[in-house]
C-alpha cells in the first residue's frame, strides 16, 4: 500500500496535491467542488483589504506552450470573503488562505481575519507579477519579506507559507529571508512575467500588456527554483508550475518539494486532474518500489 | 488555440436604434447557445452569444449597455475585432413540441436556436418579449420560418400586453409543450423556471455571468456548487437550476463580490 500523506511542518495533507491560488477559488461552491476531487487542500484567491476589480479584459489567453494571464488581483475584499470560507466544510481537505497587502500592517490585519475565518494555513502572496504596489513589487526585497513574515508570525498561530516569484535575481536569498522571518514553508513559483503582441493590430493583447506565464512551458523553471531553494533552506517547499501529469509531481518532489500546487493543469486536463495525478503517482511509486512519497523528497540532490 | 483570431467585420446591420448585428468570417463550428469572447482592441473583451450561423459566417447581436458595447456599436465595416471560442455547451433539443422565449437582447441567441430546432420538423412556438415595441428585433426573420411567433411587450405597444411568463402560462394551456428554451433577464427566466417546475415541462435556460477566462479556470463565472457558466453552461436544465441557489438571487461583479438581483 502506497502512502501519499505528506506534511508541511505540522499541517498534514492526505496527498501532495493542492489547488493553486487564482484557479476556481473565488467562491465557496467552486472550492468545495475541487475538494470533492482528490485535492488535499485548496488555496483561496488572493484576498486584500478592499474590494478590487482587477484589470480589464483581456485578462487571459493561451499561447503555444502555456497560458498568459493578468487578472490583477481581483477580490471582493477580506470582509466579504469570510462568508465564502465559512461555507466550506474542511472535512474533505484543508483550506489555505492567500492574502496580499502593500505593507506590514495590511498583512497583519488580513492574516488575523483569515485565521478567524477558520483557514488551516496562510499563503502570503509576495509574487503576483501584474499588480502595482503588491505581490512581486514588495516581494523582491529580502528585508521587506522578513519584516512581513515576522509580523504575520506574531499575529497568527496557523502555519505561514510564502509564495515567491521567479522574476528575481536570487530567489534563494528571498527564501532565506522568509525562513528567518519564521515562515513554515516556501511556495515556488508564481507565474513568469511575459507578454503577447498581436501582430495584426500591433498591440499587446492583455489589457495590462504584461502578464504571468504559466502552464507546461514553465515547469523547468519551477523545477530549477525548487531545486536551488531546497539547498538554501530547511523548511518545506511546495512546488508549483506546469504540472499536468504524475511524472511532473515526482520530478518536483525529487527536486525538493514536499507538496505541489496545480493551476493551469485544470485547463489542460479538467478538474479531474487531481484524481489523474493521484493514480499516476501511485502507479509510478508502485513500479519503482516506493511505499512512501516522503522517501522521494529531494532525492535528486546528489 | 484560445487566443483572439483577428477578423474583419463583413457587414453591420441596424436592428433598432440601439441594437446592431455584426457579421464576420469565423470558421469554427458553432451551435446555438454557445458564445464567443469578442476582443475590441484597446477597449475590452466581452462574452457574446452567436446570433446567426451561416456556414463560415457568424454574427453577434447586441445592445449598447457599457463602454465595450458602445465601442463595438461604433465600429465600421472592415474594422478588426478578435474572436475566440465558441465556448459553452449550447442548446440540445428534446421532446416534440418546443417553446422558445427570448426577452430583451436574449432574443439574439434564441433566433438561431429556433432556426436550428426547426430542422427537426417538429412544432415550434416562440415568444419574443421586450419592454416596448421599439426594442423588439428579429420579428421578420422568425416570421419567415415555420415557427409560430408570439409577441409580448410590457407596455402593450405590440402583441400581448404583459410579461413573457404570463403569455407562457397561456400558451402551455393551449398546447402540449415538452421543452422550453429561454434567454433573457434572469428574473424573467426564474419565473419561467417556476412555471416549468409546476407544469412538469423541461427547461433549458441560458445564464449570464461576468466572464474573464471563459475556459474554466479563473472561477469568475462559477455558480452553485462550482458550476462554470463558461464550461458546464451557459445553458442549464431545470434539474440543475433546482440546485443552483444563486439563480435569480445574486451574481458576482468583476471583483467577485455578490450583488443581489432580487426585486
Coordinates of C-alpha atoms in Angstrom, one line a residue:
Chain A
X1 CA 0.0 0.0 0.0
X2 CA 1.5 3.3 -1.1
X3 CA 1.3 6.3 1.2
X4 CA 0.8 9.7 -0.2
X5 CA 0.4 11.5 3.1
X6 CA 2.7 14.5 3.4
X7 CA 3.4 17.2 5.9
X8 CA 4.1 20.9 5.6
X9 CA 5.5 21.3 9.1
X10 CA 2.6 20.4 11.2
X11 CA -0.1 20.7 8.5
X12 CA -0.9 17.1 7.5
X13 CA -2.1 16.5 3.9
X14 CA -3.8 13.3 2.7
X15 CA -1.8 13.7 -0.5
X16 CA 0.6 16.2 -2.0
X17 CA -1.9 17.8 -4.4
X18 CA -3.1 21.4 -3.7
X19 CA -5.2 23.7 -5.8
X20 CA -3.1 26.8 -6.7
X21 CA -4.3 30.3 -5.9
X22 CA -6.4 32.1 -8.5
X23 CA -7.9 29.0 -10.0
X24 CA -11.6 28.2 -9.3
X25 CA -11.4 29.8 -5.8
X26 CA -13.5 32.9 -5.9
X27 CA -16.4 31.4 -4.1
X28 CA -17.2 28.6 -1.7
X29 CA -19.0 26.4 -4.3
X30 CA -16.0 26.1 -6.6
X31 CA -13.6 25.3 -3.8
X32 CA -16.0 22.7 -2.4
X33 CA -16.1 21.1 -5.9
X34 CA -12.3 20.9 -6.1
X35 CA -12.1 19.4 -2.5
X36 CA -14.5 16.7 -3.7
X37 CA -11.9 15.7 -6.2
X38 CA -8.6 14.2 -5.0
X39 CA -7.1 17.6 -3.9
X40 CA -5.8 17.6 -0.3
X41 CA -6.1 21.3 0.0
X42 CA -7.2 24.5 -1.8
X43 CA -5.6 27.8 -1.8
X44 CA -8.1 30.7 -1.9
X45 CA -7.9 33.5 -4.4
X46 CA -5.5 36.2 -3.1
X47 CA -7.5 38.5 -0.8
X48 CA -6.7 42.1 0.1
X49 CA -8.2 44.6 2.5
X50 CA -10.5 46.2 0.0
X51 CA -12.7 45.2 -3.0
X52 CA -10.7 45.3 -6.2
X53 CA -11.9 44.6 -9.8
X54 CA -8.5 43.7 -11.2
X55 CA -7.6 44.5 -14.7
X56 CA -9.9 44.9 -17.7
X57 CA -10.3 42.1 -20.2
X58 CA -8.5 40.6 -22.0
X59 CA -7.1 39.1 -18.8
X60 CA -6.3 35.6 -20.2
X61 CA -5.1 33.9 -23.4
X62 CA -3.5 30.7 -24.4
X63 CA -0.1 30.5 -26.0
X64 CA 1.7 27.7 -27.8
X65 CA 3.2 26.2 -24.7
X66 CA 1.4 27.8 -21.8
X67 CA -1.1 30.3 -20.5
X68 CA -0.8 34.0 -20.0
X69 CA -2.9 36.0 -17.5
X70 CA -3.1 39.4 -15.9
X71 CA -6.1 39.2 -13.6
X72 CA -4.7 41.9 -11.4
X73 CA -5.7 40.5 -8.0
X74 CA -9.5 40.9 -8.3
X75 CA -11.2 40.1 -5.0
X76 CA -14.2 41.2 -3.0
X77 CA -12.2 42.3 0.0
X78 CA -11.4 40.4 3.1
X79 CA -14.7 41.3 4.9
X80 CA -16.9 39.9 2.1
X81 CA -14.8 36.8 1.6
X82 CA -15.2 35.5 5.1
X83 CA -18.7 34.1 4.3
X84 CA -17.2 32.0 1.5
X85 CA -14.6 30.4 3.7
X86 CA -17.1 29.6 6.4
X87 CA -19.3 27.8 3.9
X88 CA -16.6 25.3 3.1
X89 CA -16.6 22.1 5.2
X90 CA -13.0 21.3 6.0
X91 CA -13.7 17.6 6.3
X92 CA -12.7 16.9 2.7
X93 CA -9.4 18.8 2.9
X94 CA -7.6 21.8 4.1
X95 CA -8.1 25.5 3.2
X96 CA -5.1 27.8 2.7
X97 CA -6.0 31.5 2.8
X98 CA -4.0 33.5 0.3
X99 CA -3.5 37.2 1.2
X100 CA -1.8 40.2 -0.4
X101 CA -1.1 43.6 1.2
X102 CA 1.1 46.6 0.4
X103 CA 2.7 46.8 3.8
X104 CA 3.3 45.1 7.1
X105 CA 0.1 46.4 8.7
X106 CA -2.1 45.2 5.9
X107 CA -0.7 41.7 6.1
X108 CA -1.2 41.7 9.9
X109 CA -4.9 42.6 9.6
X110 CA -5.5 40.2 6.7
X111 CA -3.8 37.3 8.4
X112 CA -5.8 37.7 11.6
X113 CA -9.1 37.9 9.8
X114 CA -8.2 34.8 7.6
X115 CA -7.3 32.9 10.8
X116 CA -10.6 33.9 12.4
X117 CA -12.5 32.6 9.3
X118 CA -11.0 29.2 10.0
X119 CA -8.4 28.6 7.4
X120 CA -5.8 25.9 8.2
X121 CA -2.8 27.9 6.9
X122 CA -1.9 31.2 5.2
X123 CA -0.1 31.8 1.9
X124 CA 1.4 35.2 1.6
X125 CA 1.3 36.4 -2.0
X126 CA 4.7 38.2 -2.4
X127 CA 4.9 37.4 -6.0
X128 CA 2.0 38.4 -8.2
X129 CA 3.8 39.9 -11.3
X130 CA 1.0 42.1 -12.6
X131 CA -0.4 44.3 -9.8
X132 CA 1.0 47.7 -9.0
X133 CA 2.1 48.1 -5.4
X134 CA 1.5 44.5 -4.4
X135 CA 2.9 41.0 -4.9
X136 CA 6.3 41.0 -6.6
X137 CA 6.7 44.7 -6.2
X138 CA 7.3 44.2 -2.5
X139 CA 8.3 40.6 -2.8
X140 CA 11.8 41.2 -4.2
X141 CA 13.3 42.8 -1.2
X142 CA 14.6 40.3 1.4
X143 CA 14.3 42.8 4.3
X144 CA 10.6 43.6 3.4
X145 CA 9.8 39.9 3.2
X146 CA 11.5 39.2 6.5
X147 CA 9.5 42.1 8.2
X148 CA 6.2 40.9 6.8
X149 CA 6.6 37.3 7.7
X150 CA 7.9 38.2 11.2
X151 CA 4.8 40.4 11.8
X152 CA 2.3 37.8 10.5
X153 CA 4.0 35.1 12.6
X154 CA 3.3 37.2 15.7
X155 CA -0.3 37.8 14.6
X156 CA -1.4 34.2 14.0
X157 CA -0.8 30.7 15.2
X158 CA -1.5 28.8 12.0
X159 CA 1.3 27.8 9.5
X160 CA 2.5 30.5 7.1
X161 CA 3.6 29.8 3.6
X162 CA 5.4 32.4 1.5
X163 CA 4.8 32.3 -2.3
X164 CA 7.8 33.6 -4.2
X165 CA 8.4 34.8 -7.7
X166 CA 10.9 33.5 -10.2
X167 CA 11.2 37.0 -11.7
X168 CA 14.1 37.9 -9.4
X169 CA 17.9 37.7 -9.4
X170 CA 18.2 35.4 -6.4
X171 CA 15.1 33.5 -5.2
X172 CA 17.2 31.7 -2.6
X173 CA 18.0 34.9 -0.8
X174 CA 14.3 35.7 -0.6
X175 CA 13.5 32.2 0.6
X176 CA 16.1 32.5 3.4
X177 CA 14.7 35.9 4.4
X178 CA 11.2 34.2 4.7
X179 CA 12.7 31.3 6.7
X180 CA 14.4 33.7 9.1
X181 CA 11.2 35.6 9.5
X182 CA 9.5 32.4 10.7
X183 CA 7.8 31.1 7.5
X184 CA 6.7 27.4 7.7
X185 CA 7.1 26.7 4.0
X186 CA 8.1 28.3 0.7
X187 CA 5.8 28.1 -2.3
X188 CA 7.6 28.3 -5.6
X189 CA 7.0 29.5 -8.2
X190 CA 4.4 32.2 -9.2
X191 CA 4.0 32.9 -12.9
X192 CA 6.8 34.2 -15.1
X193 CA 6.4 37.8 -16.4
X194 CA 5.6 37.6 -20.1
X195 CA 3.8 39.4 -23.0
X196 CA 2.0 38.5 -26.2
X197 CA 1.7 41.1 -29.0
X198 CA -0.9 40.6 -31.7
X199 CA 0.9 41.5 -34.9
X200 CA -2.2 42.4 -36.9
X201 CA -3.5 45.0 -34.5
X202 CA 0.1 45.7 -33.4
X203 CA -0.6 45.8 -29.7
X204 CA -0.2 43.6 -26.6
X205 CA -3.4 41.5 -26.2
X206 CA -3.6 41.7 -22.4
X207 CA -5.2 44.9 -21.2
X208 CA -2.4 45.2 -18.7
X209 CA 0.1 44.4 -21.5
X210 CA 2.3 42.3 -19.2
X211 CA 1.0 39.1 -17.6
X212 CA 2.2 36.0 -15.9
X213 CA 3.1 32.9 -17.9
X214 CA 2.0 29.5 -16.5
X215 CA 1.5 26.0 -17.7
X216 CA 3.7 23.4 -19.4
X217 CA 6.4 25.9 -20.5
X218 CA 7.4 27.0 -17.0
X219 CA 7.9 23.6 -15.5
X220 CA 11.7 23.5 -15.9
X221 CA 11.8 27.0 -14.4
X222 CA 9.8 25.8 -11.4
X223 CA 12.0 22.7 -11.0
X224 CA 15.2 24.7 -11.1
X225 CA 13.9 27.1 -8.5
X226 CA 12.7 24.4 -6.1
X227 CA 16.0 22.6 -6.5
X228 CA 18.0 25.7 -5.6
X229 CA 15.7 26.7 -2.8
X230 CA 16.0 23.2 -1.3
X231 CA 19.7 23.6 -0.9
X232 CA 19.4 27.1 0.7
X233 CA 16.8 26.5 3.4
X234 CA 15.5 23.8 5.9
X235 CA 11.7 24.5 5.8
X236 CA 9.5 22.5 3.4
X237 CA 8.8 23.7 -0.2
X238 CA 5.6 23.5 -2.1
X239 CA 6.4 23.2 -5.8
X240 CA 4.2 24.9 -8.5
X241 CA 4.5 25.4 -12.2
X242 CA 3.4 23.4 -15.2
X243 CA 2.3 20.2 -13.6
X244 CA 0.0 18.1 -15.8
X245 CA 1.0 14.5 -15.1
X246 CA 2.2 12.2 -12.3
X247 CA 5.8 12.3 -13.5
X248 CA 5.8 16.1 -13.1
X249 CA 4.8 15.7 -9.5
X250 CA 7.6 13.1 -8.9
X251 CA 10.1 15.5 -10.6
X252 CA 9.1 18.3 -8.3
X253 CA 9.3 16.1 -5.2
X254 CA 12.7 14.8 -6.3
X255 CA 13.8 18.5 -6.7
X256 CA 12.8 19.0 -3.0
X257 CA 9.1 19.7 -2.9
X258 CA 7.0 18.2 0.0
X259 CA 3.8 19.0 -1.9
X260 CA 2.7 20.6 -5.2
X261 CA 0.1 23.0 -6.4
X262 CA -1.8 22.7 -9.6
X263 CA -3.4 25.6 -11.5
X264 CA -3.1 25.6 -15.3
X265 CA -3.3 21.8 -15.2
X266 CA -7.0 22.3 -14.8
X267 CA -7.1 24.0 -18.2
X268 CA -5.3 21.1 -19.9
X269 CA -6.9 18.2 -18.1
X270 CA -10.1 19.5 -16.4
X271 CA -10.8 19.3 -12.7
X272 CA -10.3 15.5 -12.8
X273 CA -6.6 16.3 -12.9
X274 CA -6.2 15.7 -9.2
X275 CA -7.6 12.1 -9.5
X276 CA -5.4 11.5 -12.5
X277 CA -2.2 12.8 -10.7
X278 CA -3.0 10.5 -7.7
X279 CA -3.4 7.5 -9.9
X280 CA -0.3 8.2 -11.9
X281 CA 1.9 8.9 -8.9
X282 CA 0.7 5.7 -7.2
X283 CA 1.4 3.8 -10.3
X284 CA 4.9 5.2 -10.7
X285 CA 5.7 4.6 -7.0
X286 CA 4.5 1.0 -7.2
X287 CA 6.5 0.3 -10.3
X288 CA 9.6 1.8 -8.7
X289 CA 9.1 0.1 -5.3
X290 CA 8.4 3.2 -3.2
X291 CA 6.0 2.9 -0.4
X292 CA 6.0 6.4 1.0
X293 CA 6.1 9.6 -1.0
X294 CA 8.2 11.3 1.7
X295 CA 11.1 9.0 0.7
X296 CA 11.4 10.8 -2.6
X297 CA 11.7 14.4 -1.3
X298 CA 14.9 15.9 -2.5
X299 CA 16.4 12.7 -3.8
X300 CA 17.8 14.4 -6.9
X301 CA 20.3 16.2 -4.7
X302 CA 23.4 14.1 -5.1
Chain B
X1 CA -5.9 27.9 -29.6
X2 CA -7.7 30.1 -27.1
X3 CA -6.4 33.4 -28.2
X4 CA -8.2 36.0 -30.3
X5 CA -8.3 35.4 -34.0
X6 CA -8.4 38.7 -35.8
X7 CA -11.3 39.0 -38.2
X8 CA -12.6 41.8 -40.4
X9 CA -16.2 42.9 -39.9
X10 CA -18.0 41.8 -43.0
X11 CA -21.3 43.6 -42.5
X12 CA -23.2 45.6 -40.0
X13 CA -27.0 45.6 -39.7
X14 CA -29.1 48.0 -37.6
X15 CA -31.8 46.1 -35.8
X16 CA -33.2 49.0 -33.7
X17 CA -31.8 52.4 -32.7
X18 CA -29.6 50.8 -30.1
X19 CA -29.2 47.2 -31.4
X20 CA -26.8 46.1 -34.1
X21 CA -25.8 42.9 -35.7
X22 CA -22.1 42.4 -36.7
X23 CA -21.2 39.6 -39.1
X24 CA -17.7 38.2 -39.5
X25 CA -16.0 35.3 -41.1
X26 CA -15.1 32.7 -38.5
X27 CA -14.7 29.1 -39.4
X28 CA -15.1 27.1 -36.2
X29 CA -18.3 25.1 -35.9
X30 CA -20.7 26.8 -33.6
X31 CA -24.1 25.7 -32.3
X32 CA -26.9 28.0 -31.0
X33 CA -26.4 28.8 -27.3
X34 CA -22.7 28.9 -27.5
X35 CA -20.8 32.2 -27.1
X36 CA -17.6 33.9 -28.2
X37 CA -15.2 36.2 -26.4
X38 CA -15.1 39.3 -28.5
X39 CA -12.0 41.4 -28.3
X40 CA -12.3 45.1 -29.1
X41 CA -8.6 46.0 -29.3
X42 CA -7.6 48.6 -26.8
X43 CA -11.1 48.6 -25.1
X44 CA -12.2 45.3 -23.6
X45 CA -13.1 41.6 -24.2
X46 CA -16.7 40.5 -23.6
X47 CA -18.7 37.4 -24.0
X48 CA -21.4 37.4 -26.6
X49 CA -23.7 34.6 -27.9
X50 CA -23.9 33.7 -31.5
X51 CA -26.9 35.3 -33.1
X52 CA -26.6 33.9 -36.7
X53 CA -24.8 30.9 -38.1
X54 CA -24.4 30.8 -41.8
X55 CA -21.7 28.3 -42.6
X56 CA -18.4 30.2 -42.1
X57 CA -20.2 33.5 -41.3
X58 CA -21.1 34.1 -37.7
X59 CA -22.8 37.0 -36.2
X60 CA -23.4 38.7 -32.8
X61 CA -26.3 41.0 -32.0
X62 CA -26.1 43.4 -29.0
X63 CA -27.4 46.5 -27.4
X64 CA -25.3 49.3 -26.0
X65 CA -25.0 48.7 -22.3
X66 CA -21.5 49.9 -21.4
X67 CA -18.1 51.1 -22.8
X68 CA -17.4 47.8 -24.6
X69 CA -20.7 47.6 -26.4
X70 CA -20.5 51.3 -27.2
X71 CA -17.2 50.8 -28.9
X72 CA -18.5 47.8 -30.7
X73 CA -21.5 49.8 -31.8
X74 CA -19.3 52.5 -33.4
X75 CA -17.2 50.1 -35.4
X76 CA -17.4 50.2 -39.2
X77 CA -17.3 47.6 -41.9
X78 CA -13.8 46.1 -42.3
X79 CA -12.7 47.2 -38.8
X80 CA -10.8 44.5 -37.0
X81 CA -12.1 42.6 -33.9
X82 CA -10.7 39.5 -32.2
X83 CA -12.7 36.3 -31.7
X84 CA -12.1 33.3 -29.5
X85 CA -14.4 30.4 -28.9
X86 CA -17.0 29.2 -29.4
X87 CA -17.4 28.4 -25.7
X88 CA -20.0 26.6 -23.6
X89 CA -22.4 23.8 -24.2
X90 CA -25.2 25.2 -26.4
X91 CA -28.8 24.1 -26.5
X92 CA -29.8 20.5 -27.0
X93 CA -33.3 19.9 -28.3
X94 CA -35.6 17.4 -26.6
X95 CA -39.2 16.5 -26.9
X96 CA -41.7 17.0 -29.7
X97 CA -43.2 20.5 -29.2
X98 CA -40.7 23.3 -28.4
X99 CA -41.3 26.7 -27.0
X100 CA -38.6 29.3 -27.2
X101 CA -38.7 32.5 -25.1
X102 CA -36.4 35.4 -25.7
X103 CA -36.6 38.5 -23.5
X104 CA -34.8 41.8 -24.5
X105 CA -31.4 41.1 -26.1
X106 CA -31.9 37.4 -25.1
X107 CA -33.8 37.3 -28.5
X108 CA -30.4 37.5 -30.2
X109 CA -29.4 33.9 -29.3
X110 CA -32.9 32.5 -29.3
X111 CA -33.3 33.2 -33.1
X112 CA -30.6 30.8 -34.3
X113 CA -31.8 28.2 -31.8
X114 CA -35.3 28.4 -33.3
X115 CA -33.9 28.0 -36.8
X116 CA -31.8 25.1 -35.8
X117 CA -34.7 23.3 -34.0
X118 CA -37.0 23.7 -37.0
X119 CA -34.7 21.3 -38.9
X120 CA -36.3 18.6 -36.7
X121 CA -39.6 19.1 -38.4
X122 CA -41.5 19.4 -35.1
X123 CA -43.8 22.2 -34.0
X124 CA -42.0 25.3 -32.6
X125 CA -43.5 28.3 -30.9
X126 CA -41.5 31.3 -30.0
X127 CA -42.2 34.3 -27.7
X128 CA -40.3 37.5 -28.3
X129 CA -40.6 39.9 -25.4
X130 CA -39.4 43.4 -24.7
X131 CA -40.4 46.4 -22.6
X132 CA -41.8 48.2 -25.7
X133 CA -42.1 47.6 -29.4
X134 CA -39.1 49.7 -30.4
X135 CA -36.9 47.3 -28.5
X136 CA -38.1 44.2 -30.4
X137 CA -36.0 42.8 -33.3
X138 CA -35.7 39.6 -35.4
X139 CA -39.5 39.5 -35.8
X140 CA -39.5 39.3 -39.6
X141 CA -36.6 36.8 -39.5
X142 CA -38.6 34.4 -37.4
X143 CA -41.9 35.1 -39.1
X144 CA -40.3 33.8 -42.3
X145 CA -39.8 30.4 -40.7
X146 CA -42.4 27.8 -39.8
X147 CA -42.3 28.8 -36.1
X148 CA -45.5 30.3 -34.5
X149 CA -44.3 33.7 -33.4
X150 CA -45.9 35.4 -30.4
X151 CA -45.0 38.9 -29.2
X152 CA -45.2 40.3 -25.8
X153 CA -44.5 43.9 -24.6
X154 CA -44.6 45.1 -21.0
X155 CA -46.5 48.3 -22.2
X156 CA -48.7 46.5 -24.8
X157 CA -47.3 48.6 -27.6
X158 CA -47.2 45.4 -29.7
X159 CA -48.7 42.0 -29.2
X160 CA -49.7 40.6 -25.8
X161 CA -49.6 43.2 -23.0
X162 CA -47.6 41.8 -20.2
X163 CA -44.6 39.7 -19.2
X164 CA -43.5 36.7 -21.4
X165 CA -44.1 34.5 -18.3
X166 CA -47.8 35.4 -18.4
X167 CA -48.0 34.6 -22.1
X168 CA -46.1 31.4 -21.5
X169 CA -48.8 30.3 -19.0
X170 CA -51.4 31.0 -21.6
X171 CA -49.6 29.1 -24.4
X172 CA -48.9 26.0 -22.3
X173 CA -52.6 25.7 -21.5
X174 CA -53.4 25.6 -25.2
X175 CA -50.5 23.5 -26.4
X176 CA -48.7 20.4 -25.2
X177 CA -45.2 21.9 -24.8
X178 CA -42.4 19.4 -23.9
X179 CA -39.4 21.7 -23.6
X180 CA -39.0 25.5 -23.1
X181 CA -35.7 27.2 -24.1
X182 CA -35.1 30.7 -22.8
X183 CA -32.7 33.6 -22.6
X184 CA -33.4 37.0 -21.1
X185 CA -33.3 38.9 -17.8
X186 CA -32.7 36.4 -15.0
X187 CA -35.8 37.3 -13.1
X188 CA -37.9 36.5 -16.2
X189 CA -36.1 33.2 -16.6
X190 CA -36.7 32.5 -12.9
X191 CA -40.5 33.0 -13.4
X192 CA -40.4 30.7 -16.4
X193 CA -38.4 28.1 -14.4
X194 CA -41.1 28.1 -11.7
X195 CA -43.8 27.6 -14.4
X196 CA -41.8 24.7 -15.8
X197 CA -41.4 23.0 -12.4
X198 CA -45.1 23.4 -11.6
X199 CA -46.2 22.1 -15.0
X200 CA -43.6 19.4 -15.4
X201 CA -42.0 20.9 -18.6
X202 CA -38.3 20.6 -19.3
X203 CA -36.4 23.8 -19.3
X204 CA -33.1 25.0 -20.8
X205 CA -32.1 28.5 -19.6
X206 CA -29.1 30.5 -20.8
X207 CA -27.4 32.1 -17.8
X208 CA -25.2 35.2 -18.0
X209 CA -22.3 35.9 -15.6
X210 CA -19.3 38.2 -15.6
X211 CA -16.6 36.3 -17.6
X212 CA -12.9 36.6 -17.7
X213 CA -11.0 33.5 -19.0
X214 CA -14.0 31.7 -20.5
X215 CA -12.1 28.4 -20.4
X216 CA -13.0 27.2 -16.9
X217 CA -10.1 28.1 -14.7
X218 CA -10.4 31.7 -13.3
X219 CA -13.6 30.9 -11.3
X220 CA -15.2 34.3 -12.1
X221 CA -18.4 32.8 -13.5
X222 CA -18.9 29.9 -11.1
X223 CA -22.4 29.4 -9.7
X224 CA -24.0 26.9 -7.3
X225 CA -21.6 24.2 -6.2
X226 CA -18.8 25.2 -8.6
X227 CA -20.6 25.0 -11.9
X228 CA -18.7 27.1 -14.5
X229 CA -21.1 29.0 -16.7
X230 CA -18.4 29.0 -19.4
X231 CA -17.9 25.2 -19.4
X232 CA -20.9 23.4 -17.9
X233 CA -23.2 26.3 -19.1
X234 CA -24.2 28.7 -20.2
X235 CA -27.3 26.5 -20.8
X236 CA -28.6 24.9 -17.6
X237 CA -31.5 22.5 -17.3
X238 CA -34.4 22.7 -14.8
X239 CA -32.8 19.9 -12.8
X240 CA -29.5 21.8 -12.5
X241 CA -31.2 25.1 -11.7
X242 CA -33.0 23.5 -8.7
X243 CA -29.6 23.1 -7.1
X244 CA -28.2 26.5 -8.1
X245 CA -29.1 28.7 -5.2
X246 CA -27.6 31.8 -6.9
X247 CA -30.2 31.6 -9.7
X248 CA -32.4 34.7 -9.6
X249 CA -30.8 35.7 -6.3
X250 CA -27.4 37.1 -6.9
X251 CA -24.5 37.4 -9.4
X252 CA -20.9 38.5 -8.8
X253 CA -19.2 41.6 -10.3
X254 CA -15.6 41.8 -11.6
X255 CA -14.2 41.7 -8.0
X256 CA -16.1 38.6 -7.2
X257 CA -18.4 40.5 -4.8
X258 CA -22.0 39.3 -4.7
X259 CA -24.7 41.6 -6.0
X260 CA -28.3 40.9 -5.1
X261 CA -30.6 40.7 -8.2
X262 CA -33.8 40.0 -6.4
X263 CA -36.6 42.6 -6.9

